[in-house]
């Protein structure tokens, strides 16, 4: 009991302050939480239980004890840790949830091997598929932790003591590596294995390739692997892969759109210059005009994002991004129509439909 109290104390300390990170971030439709909640009931239990088990493990409780030292600094690892504890938009478990829904929607294969017995299924899902969902979450969590490494060349006194920032970087590397090691162990235990940087001339083809590799490949491959574990044929595996791919890209496009569609009075505006609306805009106006606009939006060397956003919204970059988002949402919906009608398939359809709402 004392050990659990110690761990929960760490969690409370990490939870102080505002949360700045989520896995499927910036999706704002009011019915998102309900869609996720309904989907969790279909697969048997909330996949957030996986995150809770991870939080209370001996190894990660030790990490939490060390991360407490970063309280009061601006190290991004602290915000990442808060995000694991306080996930008001149900984003943490989303990738694992989609894998479980895909597993249940497809059901057992007609070519099921002798080691896959219907009585082993819980809520229509094989244990190996649940393990895969957890591994999927672990890999993406490791990605988030590794992304929290600070460039110390840009460190300032306002970020916190240099030694604390260096310590935070070490924790981010070691914690992320620990999660990846656990994920690799889990993948091996499934006993089923198969053997460009962004530049000034980036276009949307390059953008989709890059974003799929960094955001979509994990979910797409996990959905495909869920079918493989249930011994579904190549066609079913390919359709599951397409759902994960198009859902991820649609969600990323939706996320990139948020700074351009939300109320301008909501607070300071910021967005990536490699976000989809910006890339579309750069294609439309051309590189020379884009560089000129970027220079016009700079004030004392800093980009005025509010001014730049106004320039971008005058062209068709935002509407083009919306159209592409709807395209990927529709492709995700199309890919699961061959699965039998069920609650799980309906939940997958609701998720795909939600990412096309702005």
Short mmCIF file of C-alpha atoms in Angstrom, two decimals:
data_model
loop_
_atom_site.label_atom_id
_atom_site.label_comp_id
_atom_site.label_asym_id
_atom_site.label_seq_id
_atom_site.Cartn_x
_atom_site.Cartn_y
_atom_site.Cartn_z
CA UNK A 1 0.00 0.00 0.00
CA UNK A 2 2.90 2.32 0.83
CA UNK A 3 4.42 1.68 -2.59
CA UNK A 4 1.17 2.53 -4.38
CA UNK A 5 0.76 5.71 -2.31
CA UNK A 6 4.31 6.75 -3.23
CA UNK A 7 3.53 6.26 -6.92
CA UNK A 8 0.29 8.14 -6.74
CA UNK A 9 2.06 11.00 -4.96
CA UNK A 10 4.42 11.24 -7.92
CA UNK A 11 1.43 11.34 -10.25
CA UNK A 12 -0.18 14.19 -8.29
CA UNK A 13 3.04 16.21 -8.45
CA UNK A 14 3.34 15.66 -12.19
CA UNK A 15 -0.28 16.68 -12.69
CA UNK A 16 0.19 20.23 -11.42
CA UNK A 17 -0.05 22.88 -14.10
CA UNK A 18 -1.45 22.88 -17.60
CA UNK A 19 -1.23 19.94 -19.96
CA UNK A 20 0.23 20.65 -23.37
CA UNK A 21 0.37 17.28 -25.06
CA UNK A 22 -1.87 14.51 -26.30
CA UNK A 23 -1.53 11.71 -28.77
CA UNK A 24 -4.39 12.55 -31.06
CA UNK A 25 -4.27 16.23 -30.22
CA UNK A 26 -6.37 19.26 -31.08
CA UNK A 27 -9.52 17.38 -32.08
CA UNK A 28 -12.36 19.45 -30.72
CA UNK A 29 -15.77 17.97 -31.74
CA UNK A 30 -18.00 17.87 -28.68
CA UNK A 31 -18.96 14.25 -29.27
CA UNK A 32 -15.36 12.92 -29.37
CA UNK A 33 -15.33 11.74 -25.75
CA UNK A 34 -18.66 9.98 -26.25
CA UNK A 35 -17.40 8.24 -29.40
CA UNK A 36 -14.36 6.97 -27.50
CA UNK A 37 -16.40 5.96 -24.43
CA UNK A 38 -18.90 4.02 -26.53
CA UNK A 39 -16.09 2.32 -28.43
CA UNK A 40 -14.36 1.24 -25.22
CA UNK A 41 -17.52 -0.52 -24.03
CA UNK A 42 -17.58 -2.56 -27.23
CA UNK A 43 -14.07 -3.98 -26.77
CA UNK A 44 -14.67 -5.07 -23.18
CA UNK A 45 -12.84 -2.52 -21.08
CA UNK A 46 -11.19 0.89 -21.45
CA UNK A 47 -7.75 0.59 -22.99
CA UNK A 48 -6.70 3.30 -20.52
CA UNK A 49 -6.34 0.39 -18.06
CA UNK A 50 -3.20 -0.46 -20.01
CA UNK A 51 -1.82 3.01 -19.29
CA UNK A 52 -2.73 2.67 -15.61
CA UNK A 53 -0.90 -0.66 -15.34
CA UNK A 54 2.10 0.94 -16.99
CA UNK A 55 1.99 3.93 -14.61
CA UNK A 56 1.99 1.66 -11.56
CA UNK A 57 4.86 -0.54 -12.72
CA UNK A 58 8.02 -0.53 -10.62
CA UNK A 59 10.20 0.80 -13.43
CA UNK A 60 7.99 3.73 -14.41
CA UNK A 61 7.27 4.66 -10.80
CA UNK A 62 11.03 5.11 -10.41
CA UNK A 63 11.04 7.29 -13.52
CA UNK A 64 8.21 9.38 -12.02
CA UNK A 65 10.25 9.87 -8.85
CA UNK A 66 13.11 11.29 -10.92
CA UNK A 67 10.86 13.42 -13.14
CA UNK A 68 9.64 15.22 -10.00
CA UNK A 69 13.00 16.98 -10.01
CA UNK A 70 11.91 18.79 -13.18
CA UNK A 71 8.93 20.47 -11.47
CA UNK A 72 9.41 24.23 -11.86
CA UNK A 73 11.35 23.94 -15.12
CA UNK A 74 10.05 24.13 -18.69
CA UNK A 75 11.43 20.77 -19.75
CA UNK A 76 8.91 19.16 -22.18
CA UNK A 77 9.29 15.76 -20.47
CA UNK A 78 7.31 17.19 -17.55
CA UNK A 79 4.40 18.11 -19.82
CA UNK A 80 4.58 14.68 -21.43
CA UNK A 81 4.34 13.04 -18.01
CA UNK A 82 1.35 15.22 -17.12
CA UNK A 83 -0.28 14.16 -20.36
CA UNK A 84 0.00 10.49 -19.36
CA UNK A 85 -1.89 11.21 -16.13
CA UNK A 86 -4.43 13.82 -17.22
CA UNK A 87 -5.90 12.89 -20.57
CA UNK A 88 -9.23 14.71 -20.59
CA UNK A 89 -9.83 14.07 -24.30
CA UNK A 90 -9.27 10.30 -24.13
CA UNK A 91 -6.39 10.55 -26.58
CA UNK A 92 -3.84 8.30 -24.87
CA UNK A 93 -5.55 5.01 -25.60
CA UNK A 94 -6.78 5.89 -29.10
CA UNK A 95 -4.31 3.81 -31.11
CA UNK A 96 -4.78 0.73 -28.98
CA UNK A 97 -8.54 1.22 -29.08
CA UNK A 98 -8.58 1.33 -32.90
CA UNK A 99 -6.53 -1.89 -33.03
CA UNK A 100 -9.02 -3.61 -30.70
CA UNK A 101 -12.02 -2.34 -32.66
CA UNK A 102 -10.46 -3.49 -35.92
CA UNK A 103 -9.84 -6.93 -34.38
CA UNK A 104 -13.44 -7.26 -33.24
CA UNK A 105 -14.97 -5.82 -36.40
CA UNK A 106 -13.20 -8.41 -38.56
CA UNK A 107 -14.03 -11.26 -36.18
CA UNK A 108 -12.41 -14.71 -36.31
CA UNK A 109 -10.92 -15.84 -39.60
CA UNK A 110 -12.36 -18.75 -41.56
CA UNK A 111 -8.78 -20.01 -41.85
CA UNK A 112 -8.07 -19.89 -38.11
CA UNK A 113 -5.18 -22.06 -36.98
CA UNK A 114 -5.63 -24.76 -34.34
CA UNK A 115 -3.93 -22.61 -31.70
CA UNK A 116 -6.59 -19.88 -32.07
CA UNK A 117 -9.70 -21.12 -30.28
CA UNK A 118 -12.99 -19.18 -30.11
CA UNK A 119 -13.18 -19.79 -26.36
CA UNK A 120 -9.92 -17.87 -25.95
CA UNK A 121 -11.55 -14.69 -27.24
CA UNK A 122 -12.68 -12.01 -24.77
CA UNK A 123 -15.37 -9.72 -26.16
CA UNK A 124 -14.58 -11.10 -29.61
CA UNK A 125 -10.84 -10.32 -29.43
CA UNK A 126 -7.89 -12.74 -29.15
CA UNK A 127 -5.40 -12.22 -26.27
CA UNK A 128 -2.59 -11.73 -28.82
CA UNK A 129 -4.57 -8.89 -30.42
CA UNK A 130 -4.98 -7.20 -27.01
CA UNK A 131 -1.25 -7.57 -26.46
CA UNK A 132 -0.66 -5.95 -29.85
CA UNK A 133 -2.89 -2.99 -28.86
CA UNK A 134 -0.80 -2.45 -25.74
CA UNK A 135 2.45 -2.69 -27.72
CA UNK A 136 1.12 -0.11 -30.18
CA UNK A 137 0.50 2.29 -27.29
CA UNK A 138 3.95 1.64 -25.83
CA UNK A 139 5.70 2.43 -29.11
CA UNK A 140 3.88 5.72 -29.58
CA UNK A 141 4.39 6.68 -25.93
CA UNK A 142 8.12 6.08 -26.41
CA UNK A 143 7.99 8.33 -29.47
CA UNK A 144 6.40 11.10 -27.38
CA UNK A 145 8.96 10.74 -24.61
CA UNK A 146 11.87 10.83 -27.05
CA UNK A 147 10.36 13.88 -28.75
CA UNK A 148 10.68 15.73 -25.44
CA UNK A 149 14.47 16.03 -25.71
CA UNK A 150 15.53 19.68 -25.48
CA UNK A 151 18.02 21.36 -27.80
CA UNK A 152 20.37 22.73 -25.13
CA UNK A 153 21.88 25.17 -27.63
CA UNK A 154 18.62 27.11 -27.37
CA UNK A 155 18.48 26.91 -23.57
CA UNK A 156 17.81 30.11 -21.61
CA UNK A 157 17.73 30.82 -17.88
CA UNK A 158 13.93 31.10 -17.98
CA UNK A 159 13.71 27.41 -18.96
CA UNK A 160 15.23 26.34 -15.64
CA UNK A 161 18.71 25.39 -14.37
CA UNK A 162 20.94 23.92 -17.08
CA UNK A 163 21.73 20.85 -14.98
CA UNK A 164 18.01 20.10 -14.64
CA UNK A 165 17.48 20.41 -18.39
CA UNK A 166 20.44 18.06 -18.99
CA UNK A 167 18.99 15.64 -16.46
CA UNK A 168 15.60 15.84 -18.19
CA UNK A 169 17.19 14.94 -21.52
CA UNK A 170 18.84 11.89 -19.98
CA UNK A 171 15.51 10.79 -18.49
CA UNK A 172 13.74 11.29 -21.83
CA UNK A 173 16.29 9.11 -23.64
CA UNK A 174 16.37 6.36 -21.02
CA UNK A 175 12.59 6.31 -20.42
CA UNK A 176 11.80 6.18 -24.13
CA UNK A 177 14.38 3.44 -24.67
CA UNK A 178 12.89 1.47 -21.76
CA UNK A 179 9.41 1.63 -23.31
CA UNK A 180 10.76 0.59 -26.73
CA UNK A 181 12.62 -2.32 -25.16
CA UNK A 182 9.39 -3.50 -23.54
CA UNK A 183 7.57 -3.11 -26.84
CA UNK A 184 10.22 -5.16 -28.67
CA UNK A 185 9.96 -7.89 -26.03
CA UNK A 186 6.20 -7.92 -26.42
CA UNK A 187 6.47 -8.14 -30.21
CA UNK A 188 8.83 -11.11 -29.92
CA UNK A 189 6.39 -12.87 -27.60
CA UNK A 190 3.69 -12.66 -30.28
CA UNK A 191 5.75 -15.23 -32.23
CA UNK A 192 4.67 -13.70 -35.52
CA UNK A 193 7.37 -11.63 -37.21
CA UNK A 194 8.11 -10.43 -40.72
CA UNK A 195 11.27 -9.79 -42.00
CA UNK A 196 13.58 12.27 -46.38
CA UNK A 197 13.73 15.49 -44.47
CA UNK A 198 11.33 18.45 -45.08
CA UNK A 199 12.87 21.01 -47.43
CA UNK A 200 11.91 24.35 -48.94
CA UNK A 201 10.45 22.64 -52.01
CA UNK A 202 8.11 20.37 -50.02
CA UNK A 203 4.77 19.61 -51.66
CA UNK A 204 1.72 17.74 -50.42
CA UNK A 205 2.92 14.45 -51.88
CA UNK A 206 6.08 14.74 -49.79
CA UNK A 207 4.04 15.95 -46.81
CA UNK A 208 1.78 12.87 -46.91
CA UNK A 209 4.78 10.54 -47.24
CA UNK A 210 6.54 12.14 -44.28
CA UNK A 211 3.44 12.31 -42.11
CA UNK A 212 2.50 8.73 -42.85
CA UNK A 213 5.94 7.52 -41.79
CA UNK A 214 5.91 9.58 -38.58
CA UNK A 215 2.22 9.36 -37.62
CA UNK A 216 0.35 6.82 -39.72
CA UNK A 217 2.58 3.79 -40.25
CA UNK A 218 2.32 2.61 -36.64
CA UNK A 219 -1.49 2.49 -36.63
CA UNK A 220 -1.74 1.12 -40.18
CA UNK A 221 0.72 -1.69 -39.50
CA UNK A 222 -0.89 -2.45 -36.13
CA UNK A 223 -4.35 -2.79 -37.72
CA UNK A 224 -2.84 -5.05 -40.37
CA UNK A 225 -1.04 -7.11 -37.72
CA UNK A 226 -4.29 -7.55 -35.78
CA UNK A 227 -5.73 -9.28 -38.86
CA UNK A 228 -2.60 -11.37 -39.28
CA UNK A 229 -2.79 -12.59 -35.68
CA UNK A 230 -6.35 -13.80 -36.29
CA UNK A 231 -5.21 -15.52 -39.53
CA UNK A 232 -7.32 -13.34 -41.82
CA UNK A 233 -6.39 -13.36 -45.49
CA UNK A 234 -4.31 -10.76 -47.31
CA UNK A 235 -7.38 -8.85 -48.48
CA UNK A 236 -8.61 -8.29 -44.93
CA UNK A 237 -5.10 -7.34 -43.83
CA UNK A 238 -4.86 -4.81 -46.65
CA UNK A 239 -8.21 -3.22 -45.81
CA UNK A 240 -7.29 -2.93 -42.12
CA UNK A 241 -3.99 -1.33 -43.16
CA UNK A 242 -5.84 1.18 -45.34
CA UNK A 243 -8.19 2.10 -42.50
CA UNK A 244 -5.28 2.83 -40.15
CA UNK A 245 -3.42 4.77 -42.83
CA UNK A 246 -6.30 6.98 -43.91
CA UNK A 247 -7.56 7.53 -40.36
CA UNK A 248 -4.11 8.67 -39.21
CA UNK A 249 -3.62 11.04 -42.13
CA UNK A 250 -7.15 12.42 -41.75
CA UNK A 251 -6.59 13.01 -38.06
CA UNK A 252 -3.26 14.73 -38.69
CA UNK A 253 -4.89 17.00 -41.27
CA UNK A 254 -7.66 17.81 -38.78
CA UNK A 255 -5.03 18.64 -36.16
CA UNK A 256 -3.14 20.92 -38.56
CA UNK A 257 -6.38 22.74 -39.41
CA UNK A 258 -7.27 23.69 -35.84
CA UNK A 259 -5.21 26.94 -35.65
CA UNK A 260 -6.93 28.11 -38.85
CA UNK A 261 -10.54 27.22 -37.98
CA UNK A 262 -10.83 27.90 -34.27
CA UNK A 263 -11.93 31.26 -32.88
CA UNK A 264 -9.12 33.79 -33.21
CA UNK A 265 -10.01 35.23 -29.79
CA UNK A 266 -9.17 31.92 -28.11
CA UNK A 267 -5.60 33.07 -27.41
CA UNK A 268 -2.19 33.34 -29.07
CA UNK A 269 -1.94 31.64 -32.45
CA UNK A 270 0.90 29.30 -33.36
CA UNK A 271 1.31 26.56 -35.93
CA UNK A 272 4.01 24.63 -37.73
CA UNK A 273 5.30 26.09 -40.98
CA UNK A 274 5.23 22.53 -42.27
CA UNK A 275 1.57 21.97 -41.40
CA UNK A 276 -0.76 20.95 -44.24
CA UNK A 277 -2.54 24.32 -44.76
CA UNK A 278 0.83 26.05 -44.96
CA UNK A 279 2.25 23.51 -47.43
CA UNK A 280 -0.84 23.82 -49.62
CA UNK A 281 -0.52 27.61 -49.42
CA UNK A 282 3.14 27.47 -50.42
CA UNK A 283 2.24 25.36 -53.44
CA UNK A 284 -0.47 27.82 -54.46
CA UNK A 285 1.48 31.08 -54.12
CA UNK A 286 4.92 29.75 -55.09
CA UNK A 287 8.19 29.80 -53.17
CA UNK A 288 9.16 33.39 -54.02
CA UNK A 289 5.89 34.89 -52.80
CA UNK A 290 5.88 32.61 -49.76
CA UNK A 291 9.31 33.82 -48.67
CA UNK A 292 8.13 37.39 -49.12
CA UNK A 293 5.02 36.77 -46.98
CA UNK A 294 7.09 35.07 -44.32
CA UNK A 295 9.43 38.05 -44.22
CA UNK A 296 6.45 40.43 -43.98
CA UNK A 297 5.11 38.48 -41.00
CA UNK A 298 8.33 38.73 -39.04
CA UNK A 299 8.70 41.24 -36.22
CA UNK A 300 12.19 41.64 -34.74
CA UNK A 301 13.15 38.24 -36.12
CA UNK A 302 10.06 36.50 -34.71
CA UNK A 303 7.15 35.29 -36.83
CA UNK A 304 3.82 36.99 -36.11
CA UNK A 305 1.62 33.91 -36.55
CA UNK A 306 -1.62 35.87 -36.34
CA UNK A 307 -0.56 38.02 -39.29
CA UNK A 308 0.76 35.03 -41.21
CA UNK A 309 -2.45 33.11 -40.62
CA UNK A 310 -4.46 35.97 -42.11
CA UNK A 311 -2.33 35.83 -45.26
CA UNK A 312 -2.75 32.07 -45.55
CA UNK A 313 -6.53 32.21 -45.08
CA UNK A 314 -6.83 34.58 -48.06
CA UNK A 315 -5.84 31.72 -50.37
CA UNK A 316 -7.21 28.18 -50.72
CA UNK A 317 -4.72 26.30 -48.56
CA UNK A 318 -7.19 25.85 -45.68
CA UNK A 319 -10.08 24.66 -47.89
CA UNK A 320 -7.74 22.32 -49.78
CA UNK A 321 -6.66 20.80 -46.46
CA UNK A 322 -10.31 20.32 -45.47
CA UNK A 323 -11.01 18.57 -48.76
CA UNK A 324 -8.03 16.26 -48.30
CA UNK A 325 -9.09 15.51 -44.73
CA UNK A 326 -12.57 14.51 -45.93
CA UNK A 327 -10.99 12.37 -48.65
CA UNK A 328 -8.97 10.37 -46.13
CA UNK A 329 -11.96 10.08 -43.79
CA UNK A 330 -14.08 8.70 -46.63
CA UNK A 331 -11.35 6.27 -47.69
CA UNK A 332 -11.13 5.01 -44.11
CA UNK A 333 -14.90 4.44 -44.10
CA UNK A 334 -14.78 2.62 -47.44
CA UNK A 335 -12.07 0.24 -46.26
CA UNK A 336 -14.19 -1.35 -43.51
CA UNK A 337 -17.45 -1.81 -45.38
CA UNK A 338 -16.57 -5.43 -46.13
CA UNK A 339 -16.56 -6.26 -42.42
CA UNK A 340 -19.84 -7.62 -41.02
CA UNK A 341 -22.19 -5.02 -39.57
CA UNK A 342 -21.48 -4.79 -35.83
CA UNK A 343 -21.03 -2.39 -32.94
CA UNK A 344 -17.27 -2.49 -33.48
CA UNK A 345 -17.57 -1.54 -37.15
CA UNK A 346 -20.01 1.25 -36.24
CA UNK A 347 -17.51 2.59 -33.69
CA UNK A 348 -14.75 2.58 -36.33
CA UNK A 349 -17.11 4.45 -38.66
CA UNK A 350 -17.90 7.02 -35.96
CA UNK A 351 -14.20 7.62 -35.33
CA UNK A 352 -13.50 8.08 -39.05
CA UNK A 353 -16.46 10.45 -39.40
CA UNK A 354 -15.41 12.50 -36.38
CA UNK A 355 -11.97 13.34 -37.79
CA UNK A 356 -13.62 15.10 -40.74
CA UNK A 357 -15.45 17.58 -38.47
CA UNK A 358 -13.68 20.87 -37.86
#
